[in-house]
Amino acid sequence: MLKKFVFLSLITLTYTASIAQNITTPTYLDETKPVEQRVQDALSRMTLEEKVAMLHAQSKFSSAGVPRLGIPEFWTTDGPHGVRAEVKWDEWDQAGWTNDSIVAFPALTALAATWNKKMSWNYGKALGEEARYRKKDILLGPGINIYRTPLNGRNFEYMGEDPYLTSKMAVPYIQGVQSNGVATSVKHFAFNNQEMFRHTSNVKVDDRAMYEIYLPAFKAAVTEGDSWTIMGAYDKYKDQYSSQNQYLLNDILKGEWNYKGVVISDWGAVNNTEQAIKNGLDLEFGSWTNGLSAGTKNAYDNYYLAQPYLNLIKSGKVGTKELDDKVSRLLNLAYKTTMNKNKPFGSIASEEHKTVAKQVGEEGIVLLKNDKNILPIDLNKVKTIAVIGENAIKMMTVGGGSSSLKAKYEILPLDGIKSRFAKEAEVKFARGYVGDPRGEYNGVKSGQDLKDDRPADVLLNEAVDLAKKSDFVIFVGGLNKSDHQDAEGADRKSYGLPYNQDNLIAALTKANKNFAVVLVSGNAVAMPWVKDVPAIVQAWYLGSEAGHSLASVLSGDTNPSGKLPFTFPVKLEDNAAHRLGEYPGNKEELAAGKGKNQENPINISYNEGIFVGYRWHDTQKIKPQFSFGHGLSYTTFAFGKAKSDKTTMTQDDKITFTFTVKNTGRKAGAEVAQLYIADLKSSVPRPSKELKGFEKVFLNPGEEKEVSITIDKTALSFFDADKHSWVAEPGDFEALIGNASDNIQTKVKFTLQ
Ligand code: BGC
């Protein structure tokens, strides 16, 4: 009996022990262990094939995990201003899901125009929540390429021409998104400043312009924002494709900036296995494949970082050092995203998200001109409103390329205006012109049919008649998301408004003096009618809440406070890239047919160097149509005289400038105090001034607030290419403070020792 008992107990004990052993959490899954140990443990358990499988796509937007070990796959999604609809596994076509509609947030030009860092965090947080709810791990945005030419079809996805503003607005967006356990992928590193020849060009930019203008936002995104991933670009730099580029990825990003995150290729930007292995790429997406016709069982096996990589390793031609580094980075990313048990669940199309979209729109809209304060619309006098123009009725969340969205709803400008004004005034619409009536872009259907076959003169006359009969006229035009406008893959063909809108606007100026032009665009446009139009509103692409945000500003419910994140030149030749630089590429090479394919790339020289945007206009004294930082309000503000806490600073000091901003009008509103630095004497050419600080200040009528902005020598430095370092030259500087780059209100001189 006793024997039997001992025997049974022994069996039970052994059994329990073996269960205990089995359920001991392996280190790579053990959250109590340091991440580095977990990564090493996971690596040690993986086969060569499993490692390589992690480095490339397995579908249009996903990449493999390690199924055997329970390490999940990564799901990426576009894009900068909303979570893209699901597409088919191997194709770009929409998958036809019915649960993937989202809130479309305003495009990034609009976000940048708020000059409100808090707003950017709110935006990132809300967008990240939508991405998380849709089970995405990597959000392909924000886009932070610098605005070099108004012809770039993709400017609407970026944050303007200034590296400082872009940096300050990108960082909170990144932090907001990533607070959801969803990674951002800042893009496109680094010179995708035009769409034309994006696959077939080699950008030539000097080191100074690169470090002062094109790289700071990327540096801020990874060092301050800690963006967990970054996306390479399509074009070449130093004759190497950016997504497999020794200089950009290894020397600068992973070297100088010590980046520990994951480098993702742009979709189809990889062209060579050995460069992809050695030059810092970690994850390959979108390489040629139509799914299955490559002749092997799975076309993804043919990716540069797939079977070809495995073959090189197996044949002993390359080692596994790079492989383990890439996989470690991906595992690290997994612990922050897919395997992060503490991440929130996210939410979609919530009231909070709609509010964020609406507020960003309201704060981003820029009042460019407002003669005789004809805006806001005075409903004591205005009883009939004419809304004219295709963009009042055209959906703008669909189209434009990879950032195209399937919004749950989109309030069109006409609907927004009607719902705000219709109780007190009669609102009537006339189309005025037909631009692009299509309701489908790249297989994405807007569901709209804007077909109108009436001849141009009939449409114009109808609009003019309506304008004559109305108390107030709102023209809603601009660009749209069709090819050669604000859209990926091609640039605009000219600076002017398309579809003969100038003609219509000119006719409307004669028909009615109470006239506002609302421009829906992500780019500056020529305004030959600017003097004759009393009010001009830059309304960007505002997403789901577009119509509400716009009506709120037109009615005065919201006092506009947006400021331009880029210069509006009078004409294209006033822009530096068009005056000095090469656009769309080297002229002789262009004539010789270069740039048509990847075998014959075209060079694009950024001869204008650091003189981009207002840096160029200021220095050359070329008056723009509307300056960087410009934007009016329905109230007035006064800046008090600025003081500094010292007159002389050392290289290790900080200096603080203090001034007051007062609302001197009768309406609550917000002003953006902008601080620019001028180097009064320098051994190298420098811009007349450069933005180095800003603060958005909300003020009730009569209220005054003190604003302090502190800088250190980084705000005074230029990049010395010979020394390959930043230099702050001793001497005199001036802090220029105002509410636009061309409206400086108060100045303070100081000296750097
Ligand atoms: C674009 C990227 C985008 C990717 C995936 C590329 O063509 O350049 O910005 O994220 O496609 O859609």
Coordinates of C-alpha atoms in Angstrom, one line a residue, residues 434-719:
V434 CA -16.3 71.5 -64.7
G435 CA -13.0 70.2 -63.6
D436 CA -12.7 66.5 -63.0
P437 CA -16.1 64.9 -62.6
R438 CA -14.7 61.4 -62.1
G439 CA -15.6 59.6 -59.0
E440 CA -12.9 56.9 -59.1
Y441 CA -9.2 57.1 -58.6
N442 CA -6.9 54.0 -58.7
G443 CA -9.9 51.8 -58.2
V444 CA -11.1 53.8 -55.2
K445 CA -14.7 54.9 -55.7
S446 CA -15.9 58.1 -54.2
G447 CA -19.4 57.2 -55.1
Q448 CA -19.9 60.7 -56.5
D449 CA -21.0 61.3 -60.1
L450 CA -20.2 65.0 -60.9
K451 CA -20.8 64.6 -64.6
D452 CA -22.1 67.8 -66.2
D453 CA -22.0 68.2 -70.0
R454 CA -23.2 71.8 -70.2
P455 CA -20.8 74.0 -72.2
A456 CA -18.3 76.2 -70.3
D457 CA -20.0 79.5 -71.1
V458 CA -23.4 78.3 -69.9
L459 CA -21.8 77.3 -66.6
L460 CA -20.0 80.6 -66.3
N461 CA -23.1 82.7 -67.1
E462 CA -25.2 80.8 -64.7
A463 CA -22.6 81.4 -61.9
V464 CA -22.3 85.1 -62.8
D465 CA -26.1 85.5 -62.8
L466 CA -26.4 83.9 -59.4
A467 CA -23.5 86.1 -58.1
K468 CA -25.2 89.2 -59.2
K469 CA -28.4 88.3 -57.5
S470 CA -26.8 87.4 -54.2
D471 CA -25.7 89.4 -51.2
F472 CA -22.4 87.4 -50.8
V473 CA -20.4 85.2 -53.1
I474 CA -18.2 82.3 -51.9
F475 CA -16.1 80.8 -54.7
V476 CA -14.7 77.4 -53.7
G477 CA -12.1 76.2 -56.2
G478 CA -8.4 75.5 -56.3
L479 CA -6.8 72.2 -57.1
N480 CA -8.0 68.6 -56.5
K481 CA -6.6 65.2 -56.1
S482 CA -6.4 64.2 -59.8
D483 CA -3.1 63.5 -61.6
H484 CA -1.0 66.5 -62.2
Q485 CA -2.6 68.4 -59.4
D486 CA -2.2 67.5 -55.7
A487 CA -1.5 63.9 -56.3
E488 CA 1.2 61.4 -56.0
G489 CA 3.2 60.1 -59.0
A490 CA 3.2 63.3 -61.1
D491 CA 3.8 67.0 -60.6
R492 CA 1.6 69.9 -61.6
K493 CA 2.1 71.1 -65.1
S494 CA 1.8 74.8 -64.3
Y495 CA 1.5 77.2 -61.4
G496 CA -1.9 78.6 -62.4
L497 CA -5.3 77.3 -61.4
P498 CA -6.7 74.6 -63.7
Y499 CA -10.0 74.4 -65.6
N500 CA -10.0 78.1 -66.5
Q501 CA -10.9 79.1 -63.0
D502 CA -9.0 82.4 -63.3
N503 CA -11.5 83.4 -66.0
L504 CA -14.4 82.6 -63.8
I505 CA -13.0 84.3 -60.7
A506 CA -12.3 87.5 -62.8
A507 CA -16.0 87.4 -64.0
L508 CA -17.2 87.0 -60.4
T509 CA -15.1 90.0 -59.2
K510 CA -17.1 92.1 -61.6
A511 CA -20.4 90.6 -60.6
N512 CA -20.3 91.1 -56.9
K513 CA -18.0 93.1 -54.5
N514 CA -18.9 90.9 -51.5
F515 CA -16.7 88.1 -52.7
A516 CA -14.5 85.5 -51.0
V517 CA -12.3 83.0 -52.8
V518 CA -11.7 79.8 -50.9
L519 CA -8.8 77.8 -52.2
V520 CA -8.9 74.1 -51.6
S521 CA -5.4 72.9 -52.3
G522 CA -2.2 71.7 -50.8
N523 CA 0.0 74.0 -52.9
A524 CA 0.4 77.7 -53.7
V525 CA -1.2 78.8 -56.9
A526 CA -0.9 81.9 -59.1
M527 CA -3.5 84.5 -58.3
P528 CA -3.7 87.0 -61.2
W529 CA -7.0 88.3 -59.7
V530 CA -5.5 88.8 -56.2
K531 CA -6.1 92.6 -56.2
D532 CA -9.7 92.4 -57.2
V533 CA -10.8 89.8 -54.7
P534 CA -11.5 91.3 -51.3
A535 CA -11.2 88.1 -49.3
I536 CA -9.1 85.0 -49.9
V537 CA -9.1 81.9 -47.7
Q538 CA -6.6 79.0 -47.9
A539 CA -8.7 76.0 -46.9
W540 CA -6.3 73.0 -47.7
Y541 CA -7.8 69.5 -47.7
L542 CA -9.6 69.2 -44.5
G543 CA -10.9 65.6 -44.5
S544 CA -14.1 64.4 -43.0
E545 CA -15.1 67.6 -41.3
A546 CA -14.0 69.9 -44.2
G547 CA -17.3 71.7 -44.7
H548 CA -17.9 72.2 -41.0
S549 CA -14.4 73.7 -40.4
L550 CA -14.8 76.0 -43.4
A551 CA -18.2 77.2 -42.5
S552 CA -17.1 77.8 -38.9
V553 CA -14.4 80.2 -40.1
L554 CA -16.6 81.9 -42.8
S555 CA -19.3 82.5 -40.2
G556 CA -16.9 83.8 -37.5
D557 CA -17.7 81.0 -35.1
T558 CA -14.0 80.3 -35.3
N559 CA -11.6 83.2 -35.5
P560 CA -9.0 82.1 -38.0
S561 CA -5.5 81.6 -36.7
G562 CA -3.7 79.5 -39.3
K563 CA -0.4 80.7 -40.7
L564 CA 1.2 79.7 -44.0
P565 CA 3.8 76.9 -43.7
F566 CA 5.2 77.9 -47.1
T567 CA 5.6 80.9 -49.3
F568 CA 3.1 81.8 -52.1
P569 CA 5.3 83.3 -54.8
V570 CA 3.7 85.7 -57.3
K571 CA 5.0 83.6 -60.2
L572 CA 6.8 80.3 -60.5
E573 CA 10.1 82.0 -61.5
D574 CA 10.2 83.8 -58.2
N575 CA 10.7 80.4 -56.5
A576 CA 14.4 79.6 -55.9
A577 CA 14.3 76.1 -57.3
H578 CA 12.8 77.4 -60.5
R579 CA 15.1 80.4 -60.7
L580 CA 18.4 78.8 -59.7
G581 CA 18.0 75.1 -59.3
E582 CA 17.1 72.5 -61.7
Y583 CA 13.5 71.5 -62.1
P584 CA 12.3 69.0 -63.2
G585 CA 16.0 68.1 -63.8
N586 CA 19.1 69.0 -65.7
K587 CA 18.0 70.8 -68.9
E588 CA 20.5 69.1 -71.3
E589 CA 19.8 65.7 -69.8
L590 CA 16.1 66.3 -70.1
A591 CA 16.6 67.2 -73.8
A592 CA 18.6 64.1 -74.2
G593 CA 15.7 62.0 -72.9
K594 CA 17.2 61.1 -69.5
G595 CA 14.9 60.2 -66.7
K596 CA 12.7 58.1 -68.8
N597 CA 13.8 54.9 -67.1
Q598 CA 16.0 53.7 -64.3
E599 CA 18.8 52.8 -66.6
N600 CA 19.1 56.5 -67.6
P601 CA 18.5 58.6 -64.5
I602 CA 18.4 62.4 -64.7
N603 CA 20.3 64.6 -62.3
I604 CA 18.5 67.3 -60.3
S605 CA 20.8 69.9 -58.8
Y606 CA 19.6 71.9 -55.9
N607 CA 21.7 74.9 -56.9
E608 CA 19.7 77.2 -54.7
G609 CA 21.3 75.5 -51.7
I610 CA 20.0 76.7 -48.4
F611 CA 17.9 79.4 -50.0
V612 CA 14.6 77.7 -50.0
G613 CA 11.2 79.4 -49.5
Y614 CA 11.3 82.6 -47.5
R615 CA 15.0 82.3 -47.0
W616 CA 15.3 83.0 -50.7
H617 CA 12.6 85.6 -51.0
D618 CA 13.9 87.6 -48.0
T619 CA 17.5 87.5 -49.1
Q620 CA 16.8 88.3 -52.7
K621 CA 14.1 90.9 -51.8
I622 CA 11.6 89.2 -54.0
K623 CA 8.2 90.1 -52.6
P624 CA 6.0 87.0 -52.4
Q625 CA 2.2 87.1 -52.9
F626 CA 1.8 85.8 -49.4
S627 CA 4.7 85.2 -47.0
F628 CA 5.7 82.2 -44.9
G629 CA 4.0 82.6 -41.5
H630 CA 1.3 85.0 -42.9
G631 CA -2.3 84.6 -41.8
L632 CA -4.9 87.1 -40.7
S633 CA -7.5 87.1 -37.9
Y634 CA -10.9 88.7 -37.2
T635 CA -9.3 90.5 -34.3
T636 CA -6.1 92.6 -34.0
F637 CA -3.0 91.9 -31.9
A638 CA -0.2 94.1 -30.6
F639 CA 3.3 92.9 -29.7
G640 CA 5.0 94.7 -26.8
K641 CA 8.7 95.5 -27.0
A642 CA 10.8 92.4 -26.6
K643 CA 13.5 92.1 -24.0
S644 CA 16.2 89.5 -23.5
D645 CA 17.6 88.2 -20.2
K646 CA 21.1 89.0 -21.4
T647 CA 22.8 91.0 -24.1
T648 CA 25.9 88.7 -24.4
M649 CA 25.8 85.0 -24.4
T650 CA 28.6 82.3 -24.4
Q651 CA 28.5 79.2 -26.5
D652 CA 27.1 77.2 -23.6
D653 CA 24.5 79.8 -22.6
K654 CA 20.8 80.0 -23.3
I655 CA 19.1 83.3 -24.0
T656 CA 15.4 84.1 -23.4
F657 CA 13.4 86.7 -25.2
T658 CA 10.3 88.0 -23.5
F659 CA 7.5 90.1 -24.9
T660 CA 3.8 90.6 -24.6
V661 CA 1.0 89.9 -27.1
K662 CA -2.3 91.7 -26.6
N663 CA -5.6 91.1 -28.3
T664 CA -6.5 94.7 -29.2
G665 CA -9.7 93.8 -31.0
R666 CA -13.2 92.8 -30.0
K667 CA -13.1 89.0 -30.7
A668 CA -11.3 86.2 -28.9
G669 CA -8.6 84.8 -31.1
A670 CA -5.1 83.3 -31.3
E671 CA -1.9 84.8 -32.6
V672 CA 1.2 82.9 -33.5
A673 CA 4.3 84.7 -32.2
Q674 CA 7.2 83.8 -34.4
L675 CA 10.8 84.3 -33.5
Y676 CA 13.4 84.5 -36.3
I677 CA 17.1 84.8 -35.9
A678 CA 19.3 87.0 -38.1
D679 CA 23.1 86.6 -38.1
L680 CA 24.2 90.2 -38.6
K681 CA 27.7 89.4 -39.8
S682 CA 28.9 86.0 -41.0
S683 CA 31.8 84.5 -42.9
V684 CA 29.3 82.5 -45.1
P685 CA 26.2 83.6 -46.9
R686 CA 23.2 83.2 -44.6
P687 CA 19.5 83.8 -45.0
S688 CA 18.2 87.2 -43.8
K689 CA 16.4 85.4 -41.0
E690 CA 15.4 81.9 -40.0
L691 CA 12.6 80.6 -37.8
K692 CA 13.9 79.4 -34.5
G693 CA 10.9 79.6 -32.2
F694 CA 7.1 80.1 -32.1
E695 CA 4.2 80.0 -29.7
K696 CA 0.5 80.1 -30.4
V697 CA -1.2 82.4 -27.9
F698 CA -5.0 82.3 -27.3
L699 CA -6.4 85.7 -26.1
N700 CA -9.7 87.1 -25.1
P701 CA -10.5 90.7 -26.2
G702 CA -8.3 93.1 -24.3
E703 CA -6.3 90.2 -22.8
E704 CA -2.5 90.4 -22.8
K705 CA 0.0 87.6 -22.2
E706 CA 3.7 87.4 -21.7
V707 CA 5.5 85.0 -24.0
S708 CA 9.0 83.8 -23.5
I709 CA 11.1 81.9 -26.0
T710 CA 14.5 80.5 -25.2
I711 CA 17.1 79.5 -27.6
D712 CA 20.7 78.2 -27.4
K713 CA 23.5 78.3 -29.9
T714 CA 21.9 75.7 -32.1
A715 CA 19.6 78.5 -33.2
L716 CA 22.6 80.6 -34.3
S717 CA 24.6 77.9 -36.0
F718 CA 25.1 77.1 -39.7
F719 CA 26.5 73.8 -41.0

